[in-house]
Amino acid sequence: MNILLFNDTDGNYHFGCTATSKAIKWYLGIPDSAYTHKVADSWTATPVPFSAEDFDDDAFFKNWKEKNQFLAEQIKTSDLCAFTGEGTLHGYEQRTAARNLLYLMYICKKRFQKKVFALNQSCFPVYHIQEVDKNNLACAVYKKVLSVIDFCAVREPISLAILNRLDVKAKIAFDCLPLYVHYLHKETKLPKDLNRDYTLISGGSVLYQSYKAFLKNLHKSYNPIGKIYFLASDMPDVNWDDQQCISAIKKFNKKLKTKLLHRRIKIIHAKSVDEWLTVIRNANMIVSGRFHHSVAAAVFGVKYVCLEANTLKIEALNLISDRSNLYRLSIENFNHLPPPTIRLQ
């Protein structure tokens, strides 16, 4: 079966996103050499739909097809179109990637008559369930698209509640990072400059904006155990919000007097997905504003504190009562697909 993967986050942003997409491609039997639609494509492709009418407009589709001939051909020759939504599907008007991804789901089904599966995603057309309004543009488009595809799985219960309010049939699953941990992760040596007794911190899509205050109150608010390290992913393009956090840490360290040297924060640049996971696995605790950092901690049984993100997906993680077999819940993303080419343990 020829499966075309959309919104591939392998190599993007931080190693949590990379691990998730690697697990999905491994499970679906998609080789590394195969073409996939990247998350960067979701943000940069044109034309970008806006009104609900654009989704069915023949002239708009003709324009899209002319500007995306290669992708159109890949869709034509595929047997199934799988979309890993991750955190891309939230908001609408100011979210180019969300609008593009929703349009791709819709035309894969309606124009190309393909099987369409939406996997590994959170869905937040609005921030909170109380804001759901079927007459709202974002809600109307999400409902329009997700009601016609063949299978829709969401990775946490708040997204499920929002889609249920929109009368969209969706299934609860989970993020696919635990699949990577369970089947693919190979523990590495800890970085040489990492003390064995340590607490990790990270940034976040919202947290970076108040990082100075976060650092000032870190010891008082969260009681970190041992030395403190900021965990960054050593990628070609380090995510810009992590750079903001690192800059704040450098200023924070300069202000500390000699007697507070033990409170200085070091930066750990993980060089691979497996090293990133190993550093989390061996931590005493992690204080983070990132979903995947918290998921990895939950899988390993490491104490974690989830701080505010740009959606309620982090808060939703705490609503999952049984975290002992998260990888089994991850597999629910694929339960309507043909049997995998791998043998699960």
mmCIF file of N, CA, C and O in Angstrom, residues 234-324:
data_model
loop_
_atom_site.group_PDB
_atom_site.id
_atom_site.type_symbol
_atom_site.label_atom_id
_atom_site.label_comp_id
_atom_site.label_asym_id
_atom_site.label_seq_id
_atom_site.Cartn_x
_atom_site.Cartn_y
_atom_site.Cartn_z
ATOM 1 N N ASP A 234 19.633 19.859 19.566
ATOM 2 C CA ASP A 234 20.704 20.353 18.703
ATOM 3 C C ASP A 234 20.348 20.042 17.254
ATOM 4 O O ASP A 234 20.733 19.025 16.703
ATOM 5 N N MET A 235 19.577 20.943 16.646
ATOM 6 C CA MET A 235 19.119 20.773 15.269
ATOM 7 C C MET A 235 19.699 21.882 14.403
ATOM 8 O O MET A 235 20.169 22.897 14.934
ATOM 9 N N PRO A 236 19.669 21.710 13.084
ATOM 10 C CA PRO A 236 20.214 22.760 12.206
ATOM 11 C C PRO A 236 19.605 24.131 12.489
ATOM 12 O O PRO A 236 20.303 25.143 12.484
ATOM 13 N N ASP A 237 18.301 24.153 12.727
ATOM 14 C CA ASP A 237 17.623 25.404 13.060
ATOM 15 C C ASP A 237 16.980 25.250 14.436
ATOM 16 O O ASP A 237 15.902 24.670 14.556
ATOM 17 N N VAL A 238 17.679 25.748 15.451
ATOM 18 C CA VAL A 238 17.123 25.657 16.795
ATOM 19 C C VAL A 238 15.874 26.528 16.862
ATOM 20 O O VAL A 238 15.864 27.651 16.372
ATOM 21 N N ASN A 239 14.802 25.970 17.419
ATOM 22 C CA ASN A 239 13.564 26.733 17.466
ATOM 23 C C ASN A 239 13.787 28.080 18.150
ATOM 24 O O ASN A 239 14.417 28.176 19.180
ATOM 25 N N TRP A 240 13.230 29.117 17.538
ATOM 26 C CA TRP A 240 13.529 30.482 17.942
ATOM 27 C C TRP A 240 13.090 30.777 19.366
ATOM 28 O O TRP A 240 13.725 31.566 20.056
ATOM 29 N N ASP A 241 11.997 30.135 19.847
ATOM 30 C CA ASP A 241 11.572 30.425 21.212
ATOM 31 C C ASP A 241 12.535 29.828 22.238
ATOM 32 O O ASP A 241 12.719 30.397 23.322
ATOM 33 N N ASP A 242 13.191 28.713 21.904
ATOM 34 C CA ASP A 242 14.249 28.191 22.783
ATOM 35 C C ASP A 242 15.419 29.165 22.853
ATOM 36 O O ASP A 242 16.048 29.333 23.908
ATOM 37 N N GLN A 243 15.717 29.807 21.753
ATOM 38 C CA GLN A 243 16.792 30.797 21.745
ATOM 39 C C GLN A 243 16.474 31.949 22.699
ATOM 40 O O GLN A 243 17.357 32.481 23.379
ATOM 41 N N GLN A 244 15.207 32.336 22.751
ATOM 42 C CA GLN A 244 14.787 33.380 23.683
ATOM 43 C C GLN A 244 14.998 32.928 25.122
ATOM 44 O O GLN A 244 15.451 33.708 25.976
ATOM 45 N N CYS A 245 14.696 31.683 25.392
ATOM 46 C CA CYS A 245 14.875 31.131 26.747
ATOM 47 C C CYS A 245 16.352 31.064 27.121
ATOM 48 O O CYS A 245 16.739 31.407 28.248
ATOM 49 N N ILE A 246 17.175 30.616 26.186
ATOM 50 C CA ILE A 246 18.615 30.512 26.440
ATOM 51 C C ILE A 246 19.209 31.886 26.711
ATOM 52 O O ILE A 246 20.063 32.052 27.594
ATOM 53 N N SER A 247 18.754 32.873 25.982
ATOM 54 C CA SER A 247 19.215 34.246 26.216
ATOM 55 C C SER A 247 18.840 34.707 27.622
ATOM 56 O O SER A 247 19.648 35.331 28.327
ATOM 57 N N ALA A 248 17.621 34.383 28.060
ATOM 58 C CA ALA A 248 17.176 34.743 29.408
ATOM 59 C C ALA A 248 18.004 34.022 30.471
ATOM 60 O O ALA A 248 18.320 34.596 31.520
ATOM 61 N N ILE A 249 18.372 32.773 30.205
ATOM 62 C CA ILE A 249 19.181 31.999 31.152
ATOM 63 C C ILE A 249 20.566 32.616 31.313
ATOM 64 O O ILE A 249 21.094 32.730 32.432
ATOM 65 N N LYS A 250 21.162 33.050 30.208
ATOM 66 C CA LYS A 250 22.494 33.658 30.274
ATOM 67 C C LYS A 250 22.463 34.931 31.122
ATOM 68 O O LYS A 250 23.367 35.178 31.920
ATOM 69 N N LYS A 251 21.431 35.728 30.961
ATOM 70 C CA LYS A 251 21.291 36.943 31.769
ATOM 71 C C LYS A 251 21.041 36.589 33.231
ATOM 72 O O LYS A 251 21.559 37.237 34.136
ATOM 73 N N PHE A 252 20.255 35.553 33.460
ATOM 74 C CA PHE A 252 19.963 35.098 34.821
ATOM 75 C C PHE A 252 21.244 34.646 35.520
ATOM 76 O O PHE A 252 21.501 35.002 36.675
ATOM 77 N N ASN A 253 22.074 33.868 34.812
ATOM 78 C CA ASN A 253 23.316 33.365 35.406
ATOM 79 C C ASN A 253 24.285 34.491 35.759
ATOM 80 O O ASN A 253 24.984 34.443 36.769
ATOM 81 N N LYS A 254 24.332 35.528 34.941
ATOM 82 C CA LYS A 254 25.245 36.645 35.190
ATOM 83 C C LYS A 254 24.892 37.409 36.456
ATOM 84 O O LYS A 254 25.761 37.977 37.114
ATOM 85 N N LYS A 255 23.613 37.421 36.793
ATOM 86 C CA LYS A 255 23.168 38.189 37.953
ATOM 87 C C LYS A 255 23.410 37.471 39.276
ATOM 88 O O LYS A 255 23.332 38.074 40.339
ATOM 89 N N LEU A 256 23.679 36.171 39.227
ATOM 90 C CA LEU A 256 23.858 35.412 40.456
ATOM 91 C C LEU A 256 25.186 35.744 41.123
ATOM 92 O O LEU A 256 26.229 35.822 40.480
ATOM 93 N N LYS A 257 25.167 35.922 42.419
ATOM 94 C CA LYS A 257 26.393 36.181 43.174
ATOM 95 C C LYS A 257 27.110 34.867 43.435
ATOM 96 O O LYS A 257 26.559 33.782 43.260
ATOM 97 N N THR A 258 28.365 34.962 43.892
ATOM 98 C CA THR A 258 29.201 33.781 44.093
ATOM 99 C C THR A 258 28.524 32.752 44.991
ATOM 100 O O THR A 258 28.593 31.549 44.743
ATOM 101 N N LYS A 259 27.857 33.195 46.026
ATOM 102 C CA LYS A 259 27.255 32.258 46.971
ATOM 103 C C LYS A 259 26.078 31.481 46.362
ATOM 104 O O LYS A 259 25.594 30.513 46.944
ATOM 105 N N LEU A 260 25.622 31.921 45.201
ATOM 106 C CA LEU A 260 24.516 31.238 44.548
ATOM 107 C C LEU A 260 24.956 30.490 43.283
ATOM 108 O O LEU A 260 24.133 30.191 42.424
ATOM 109 N N LEU A 261 26.230 30.188 43.184
ATOM 110 C CA LEU A 261 26.738 29.502 41.988
ATOM 111 C C LEU A 261 26.008 28.183 41.732
ATOM 112 O O LEU A 261 25.833 27.770 40.589
ATOM 113 N N HIS A 262 25.575 27.521 42.810
ATOM 114 C CA HIS A 262 24.905 26.228 42.662
ATOM 115 C C HIS A 262 23.557 26.362 41.967
ATOM 116 O O HIS A 262 22.982 25.370 41.540
ATOM 117 N N ARG A 263 23.068 27.587 41.852
ATOM 118 C CA ARG A 263 21.780 27.798 41.199
ATOM 119 C C ARG A 263 21.926 28.171 39.724
ATOM 120 O O ARG A 263 20.922 28.400 39.043
ATOM 121 N N ARG A 264 23.116 28.268 39.249
ATOM 122 C CA ARG A 264 23.304 28.577 37.829
ATOM 123 C C ARG A 264 22.793 27.433 36.965
ATOM 124 O O ARG A 264 22.916 26.268 37.314
ATOM 125 N N ILE A 265 22.245 27.813 35.831
ATOM 126 C CA ILE A 265 21.609 26.839 34.946
ATOM 127 C C ILE A 265 22.495 26.587 33.738
ATOM 128 O O ILE A 265 22.971 27.526 33.096
ATOM 129 N N LYS A 266 22.720 25.318 33.424
ATOM 130 C CA LYS A 266 23.508 24.943 32.256
ATOM 131 C C LYS A 266 22.585 24.521 31.118
ATOM 132 O O LYS A 266 21.443 24.123 31.342
ATOM 133 N N ILE A 267 23.112 24.611 29.904
ATOM 134 C CA ILE A 267 22.352 24.225 28.710
ATOM 135 C C ILE A 267 22.837 22.873 28.221
ATOM 136 O O ILE A 267 24.040 22.664 28.050
ATOM 137 N N ILE A 268 21.914 21.951 28.011
ATOM 138 C CA ILE A 268 22.238 20.661 27.405
ATOM 139 C C ILE A 268 21.680 20.649 25.990
ATOM 140 O O ILE A 268 20.470 20.801 25.788
ATOM 141 N N HIS A 269 22.547 20.495 25.015
ATOM 142 C CA HIS A 269 22.123 20.399 23.610
ATOM 143 C C HIS A 269 22.115 18.926 23.216
ATOM 144 O O HIS A 269 23.155 18.367 22.855
ATOM 145 N N ALA A 270 20.960 18.289 23.302
ATOM 146 C CA ALA A 270 20.856 16.882 22.895
ATOM 147 C C ALA A 270 21.141 16.763 21.409
ATOM 148 O O ALA A 270 20.628 17.547 20.605
ATOM 149 N N LYS A 271 21.958 15.791 21.050
ATOM 150 C CA LYS A 271 22.404 15.662 19.664
ATOM 151 C C LYS A 271 21.582 14.675 18.839
ATOM 152 O O LYS A 271 21.817 14.539 17.638
ATOM 153 N N SER A 272 20.667 13.980 19.468
ATOM 154 C CA SER A 272 19.825 13.019 18.752
ATOM 155 C C SER A 272 18.543 12.799 19.536
ATOM 156 O O SER A 272 18.438 13.180 20.712
ATOM 157 N N VAL A 273 17.562 12.170 18.872
ATOM 158 C CA VAL A 273 16.318 11.830 19.551
ATOM 159 C C VAL A 273 16.593 10.938 20.757
ATOM 160 O O VAL A 273 16.044 11.150 21.846
ATOM 161 N N ASP A 274 17.455 9.945 20.562
ATOM 162 C CA ASP A 274 17.712 9.000 21.645
ATOM 163 C C ASP A 274 18.445 9.647 22.814
ATOM 164 O O ASP A 274 18.181 9.317 23.975
ATOM 165 N N GLU A 275 19.351 10.579 22.537
ATOM 166 C CA GLU A 275 20.014 11.282 23.629
ATOM 167 C C GLU A 275 19.017 12.178 24.356
ATOM 168 O O GLU A 275 19.031 12.268 25.593
ATOM 169 N N TRP A 276 18.152 12.849 23.619
ATOM 170 C CA TRP A 276 17.109 13.694 24.204
ATOM 171 C C TRP A 276 16.249 12.882 25.164
ATOM 172 O O TRP A 276 15.978 13.307 26.292
ATOM 173 N N LEU A 277 15.828 11.698 24.736
ATOM 174 C CA LEU A 277 15.009 10.843 25.587
ATOM 175 C C LEU A 277 15.789 10.322 26.788
ATOM 176 O O LEU A 277 15.258 10.238 27.900
ATOM 177 N N THR A 278 17.058 9.990 26.583
ATOM 178 C CA THR A 278 17.887 9.492 27.673
ATOM 179 C C THR A 278 18.050 10.534 28.762
ATOM 180 O O THR A 278 18.001 10.225 29.958
ATOM 181 N N VAL A 279 18.242 11.777 28.363
ATOM 182 C CA VAL A 279 18.395 12.868 29.336
ATOM 183 C C VAL A 279 17.113 13.022 30.157
ATOM 184 O O VAL A 279 17.168 13.198 31.385
ATOM 185 N N ILE A 280 15.956 12.922 29.521
ATOM 186 C CA ILE A 280 14.682 13.009 30.243
ATOM 187 C C ILE A 280 14.504 11.805 31.157
ATOM 188 O O ILE A 280 14.096 11.934 32.322
ATOM 189 N N ARG A 281 14.841 10.640 30.641
ATOM 190 C CA ARG A 281 14.633 9.390 31.401
ATOM 191 C C ARG A 281 15.392 9.386 32.723
ATOM 192 O O ARG A 281 14.930 8.802 33.712
ATOM 193 N N ASN A 282 16.547 10.008 32.774
ATOM 194 C CA ASN A 282 17.403 9.959 33.954
ATOM 195 C C ASN A 282 17.270 11.177 34.870
ATOM 196 O O ASN A 282 18.013 11.310 35.835
ATOM 197 N N ALA A 283 16.323 12.053 34.552
ATOM 198 C CA ALA A 283 16.135 13.263 35.352
ATOM 199 C C ALA A 283 15.349 12.970 36.627
ATOM 200 O O ALA A 283 14.571 12.006 36.693
ATOM 201 N N ASN A 284 15.531 13.815 37.634
ATOM 202 C CA ASN A 284 14.697 13.740 38.836
ATOM 203 C C ASN A 284 13.297 14.272 38.560
ATOM 204 O O ASN A 284 12.308 13.743 39.048
ATOM 205 N N MET A 285 13.242 15.332 37.768
ATOM 206 C CA MET A 285 11.962 15.921 37.387
ATOM 207 C C MET A 285 12.185 16.857 36.213
ATOM 208 O O MET A 285 13.323 17.206 35.886
ATOM 209 N N ILE A 286 11.075 17.266 35.558
ATOM 210 C CA ILE A 286 11.167 18.213 34.461
ATOM 211 C C ILE A 286 10.037 19.227 34.590
ATOM 212 O O ILE A 286 8.890 18.868 34.858
ATOM 213 N N VAL A 287 10.396 20.498 34.449
ATOM 214 C CA VAL A 287 9.424 21.596 34.461
ATOM 215 C C VAL A 287 9.413 22.164 33.050
ATOM 216 O O VAL A 287 10.420 22.708 32.587
ATOM 217 N N SER A 288 8.282 22.048 32.368
ATOM 218 C CA SER A 288 8.273 22.314 30.940
ATOM 219 C C SER A 288 6.977 22.981 30.498
ATOM 220 O O SER A 288 5.934 22.811 31.108
ATOM 221 N N GLY A 289 7.081 23.711 29.399
ATOM 222 C CA GLY A 289 5.908 24.238 28.723
ATOM 223 C C GLY A 289 5.679 23.532 27.407
ATOM 224 O O GLY A 289 4.971 24.049 26.539
ATOM 225 N N ARG A 290 6.279 22.356 27.254
ATOM 226 C CA ARG A 290 6.171 21.609 25.994
ATOM 227 C C ARG A 290 5.447 20.281 26.204
ATOM 228 O O ARG A 290 5.728 19.540 27.133
ATOM 229 N N PHE A 291 4.544 19.990 25.292
ATOM 230 C CA PHE A 291 3.744 18.774 25.341
ATOM 231 C C PHE A 291 4.617 17.521 25.276
ATOM 232 O O PHE A 291 4.499 16.626 26.115
ATOM 233 N N HIS A 292 5.501 17.453 24.291
ATOM 234 C CA HIS A 292 6.275 16.226 24.105
ATOM 235 C C HIS A 292 7.274 15.974 25.230
ATOM 236 O O HIS A 292 7.545 14.826 25.576
ATOM 237 N N HIS A 293 7.837 17.032 25.805
ATOM 238 C CA HIS A 293 8.726 16.839 26.959
ATOM 239 C C HIS A 293 7.949 16.200 28.109
ATOM 240 O O HIS A 293 8.447 15.293 28.788
ATOM 241 N N SER A 294 6.726 16.672 28.315
ATOM 242 C CA SER A 294 5.897 16.135 29.393
ATOM 243 C C SER A 294 5.445 14.713 29.092
ATOM 244 O O SER A 294 5.385 13.866 29.989
ATOM 245 N N VAL A 295 5.126 14.425 27.832
ATOM 246 C CA VAL A 295 4.737 13.064 27.440
ATOM 247 C C VAL A 295 5.887 12.093 27.687
ATOM 248 O O VAL A 295 5.696 11.000 28.240
ATOM 249 N N ALA A 296 7.093 12.485 27.270
ATOM 250 C CA ALA A 296 8.253 11.610 27.483
ATOM 251 C C ALA A 296 8.460 11.341 28.973
ATOM 252 O O ALA A 296 8.720 10.199 29.383
ATOM 253 N N ALA A 297 8.313 12.359 29.797
ATOM 254 C CA ALA A 297 8.443 12.186 31.240
ATOM 255 C C ALA A 297 7.382 11.226 31.765
ATOM 256 O O ALA A 297 7.671 10.340 32.591
ATOM 257 N N ALA A 298 6.156 11.376 31.287
ATOM 258 C CA ALA A 298 5.069 10.494 31.728
ATOM 259 C C ALA A 298 5.350 9.047 31.365
ATOM 260 O O ALA A 298 5.099 8.130 32.151
ATOM 261 N N VAL A 299 5.871 8.814 30.165
ATOM 262 C CA VAL A 299 6.184 7.454 29.725
ATOM 263 C C VAL A 299 7.245 6.820 30.623
ATOM 264 O O VAL A 299 7.166 5.643 30.985
ATOM 265 N N PHE A 300 8.241 7.613 31.017
ATOM 266 C CA PHE A 300 9.342 7.089 31.833
ATOM 267 C C PHE A 300 9.034 7.104 33.332
ATOM 268 O O PHE A 300 9.831 6.624 34.133
ATOM 269 N N GLY A 301 7.908 7.658 33.710
ATOM 270 C CA GLY A 301 7.583 7.748 35.118
ATOM 271 C C GLY A 301 8.375 8.805 35.859
ATOM 272 O O GLY A 301 8.556 8.731 37.075
ATOM 273 N N VAL A 302 8.855 9.812 35.133
ATOM 274 C CA VAL A 302 9.603 10.919 35.728
ATOM 275 C C VAL A 302 8.608 12.001 36.170
ATOM 276 O O VAL A 302 7.667 12.316 35.438
ATOM 277 N N LYS A 303 8.818 12.546 37.333
ATOM 278 C CA LYS A 303 7.952 13.622 37.821
ATOM 279 C C LYS A 303 8.027 14.809 36.865
ATOM 280 O O LYS A 303 9.110 15.194 36.433
ATOM 281 N N TYR A 304 6.876 15.376 36.518
ATOM 282 C CA TYR A 304 6.879 16.512 35.608
ATOM 283 C C TYR A 304 5.853 17.547 36.020
ATOM 284 O O TYR A 304 4.854 17.248 36.680
ATOM 285 N N VAL A 305 6.117 18.792 35.632
ATOM 286 C CA VAL A 305 5.175 19.897 35.820
ATOM 287 C C VAL A 305 4.878 20.463 34.439
ATOM 288 O O VAL A 305 5.794 20.864 33.706
ATOM 289 N N CYS A 306 3.609 20.472 34.056
ATOM 290 C CA CYS A 306 3.183 21.025 32.762
ATOM 291 C C CYS A 306 2.749 22.474 32.955
ATOM 292 O O CYS A 306 1.879 22.749 33.779
ATOM 293 N N LEU A 307 3.324 23.364 32.202
ATOM 294 C CA LEU A 307 2.933 24.767 32.248
ATOM 295 C C LEU A 307 2.114 25.116 31.009
ATOM 296 O O LEU A 307 2.020 24.338 30.066
ATOM 297 N N GLU A 308 1.552 26.292 31.004
ATOM 298 C CA GLU A 308 0.612 26.706 29.969
ATOM 299 C C GLU A 308 1.217 26.651 28.570
ATOM 300 O O GLU A 308 2.366 27.020 28.347
ATOM 301 N N ALA A 309 0.419 26.183 27.608
ATOM 302 C CA ALA A 309 0.812 26.166 26.194
ATOM 303 C C ALA A 309 -0.195 26.990 25.399
ATOM 304 O O ALA A 309 -1.076 27.635 25.963
ATOM 305 N N ASN A 310 -0.071 26.947 24.060
ATOM 306 C CA ASN A 310 -0.971 27.746 23.231
ATOM 307 C C ASN A 310 -2.343 27.091 23.061
ATOM 308 O O ASN A 310 -3.250 27.687 22.489
ATOM 309 N N THR A 311 -2.491 25.845 23.522
ATOM 310 C CA THR A 311 -3.804 25.196 23.599
ATOM 311 C C THR A 311 -3.860 24.444 24.924
ATOM 312 O O THR A 311 -2.876 24.416 25.683
ATOM 313 N N LEU A 312 -4.984 23.791 25.180
ATOM 314 C CA LEU A 312 -5.151 23.043 26.430
ATOM 315 C C LEU A 312 -4.631 21.604 26.332
ATOM 316 O O LEU A 312 -4.943 20.783 27.185
ATOM 317 N N LYS A 313 -3.819 21.303 25.317
ATOM 318 C CA LYS A 313 -3.349 19.925 25.151
ATOM 319 C C LYS A 313 -2.512 19.462 26.338
ATOM 320 O O LYS A 313 -2.549 18.290 26.716
ATOM 321 N N ILE A 314 -1.737 20.369 26.944
ATOM 322 C CA ILE A 314 -0.921 19.981 28.085
ATOM 323 C C ILE A 314 -1.801 19.683 29.293
ATOM 324 O O ILE A 314 -1.607 18.686 29.993
ATOM 325 N N GLU A 315 -2.796 20.554 29.538
ATOM 326 C CA GLU A 315 -3.723 20.279 30.625
ATOM 327 C C GLU A 315 -4.445 18.957 30.398
ATOM 328 O O GLU A 315 -4.723 18.211 31.339
ATOM 329 N N ALA A 316 -4.740 18.640 29.143
ATOM 330 C CA ALA A 316 -5.450 17.406 28.816
ATOM 331 C C ALA A 316 -4.634 16.169 29.148
ATOM 332 O O ALA A 316 -5.191 15.110 29.459
ATOM 333 N N LEU A 317 -3.305 16.279 29.070
ATOM 334 C CA LEU A 317 -2.450 15.142 29.421
ATOM 335 C C LEU A 317 -2.750 14.667 30.834
ATOM 336 O O LEU A 317 -2.767 13.463 31.119
ATOM 337 N N ASN A 318 -3.013 15.601 31.731
ATOM 338 C CA ASN A 318 -3.280 15.244 33.127
ATOM 339 C C ASN A 318 -4.649 14.603 33.317
ATOM 340 O O ASN A 318 -4.934 14.059 34.388
ATOM 341 N N LEU A 319 -5.516 14.675 32.306
ATOM 342 C CA LEU A 319 -6.833 14.056 32.394
ATOM 343 C C LEU A 319 -6.798 12.574 32.054
ATOM 344 O O LEU A 319 -7.790 11.870 32.243
ATOM 345 N N ILE A 320 -5.670 12.104 31.532
ATOM 346 C CA ILE A 320 -5.524 10.685 31.210
ATOM 347 C C ILE A 320 -5.077 9.971 32.476
ATOM 348 O O ILE A 320 -3.936 10.116 32.925
ATOM 349 N N SER A 321 -5.976 9.232 33.094
ATOM 350 C CA SER A 321 -5.714 8.662 34.425
ATOM 351 C C SER A 321 -4.686 7.542 34.390
ATOM 352 O O SER A 321 -3.838 7.436 35.271
ATOM 353 N N ASP A 322 -4.759 6.681 33.375
ATOM 354 C CA ASP A 322 -3.831 5.546 33.308
ATOM 355 C C ASP A 322 -2.739 5.850 32.291
ATOM 356 O O ASP A 322 -2.963 5.781 31.095
ATOM 357 N N ARG A 323 -1.545 6.175 32.772
ATOM 358 C CA ARG A 323 -0.434 6.490 31.870
ATOM 359 C C ARG A 323 0.577 5.347 31.798
ATOM 360 O O ARG A 323 1.680 5.514 31.295
ATOM 361 N N SER A 324 0.210 4.183 32.315
ATOM 362 C CA SER A 324 1.147 3.056 32.363
ATOM 363 C C SER A 324 1.339 2.407 31.004
ATOM 364 O O SER A 324 2.365 1.786 30.753
#
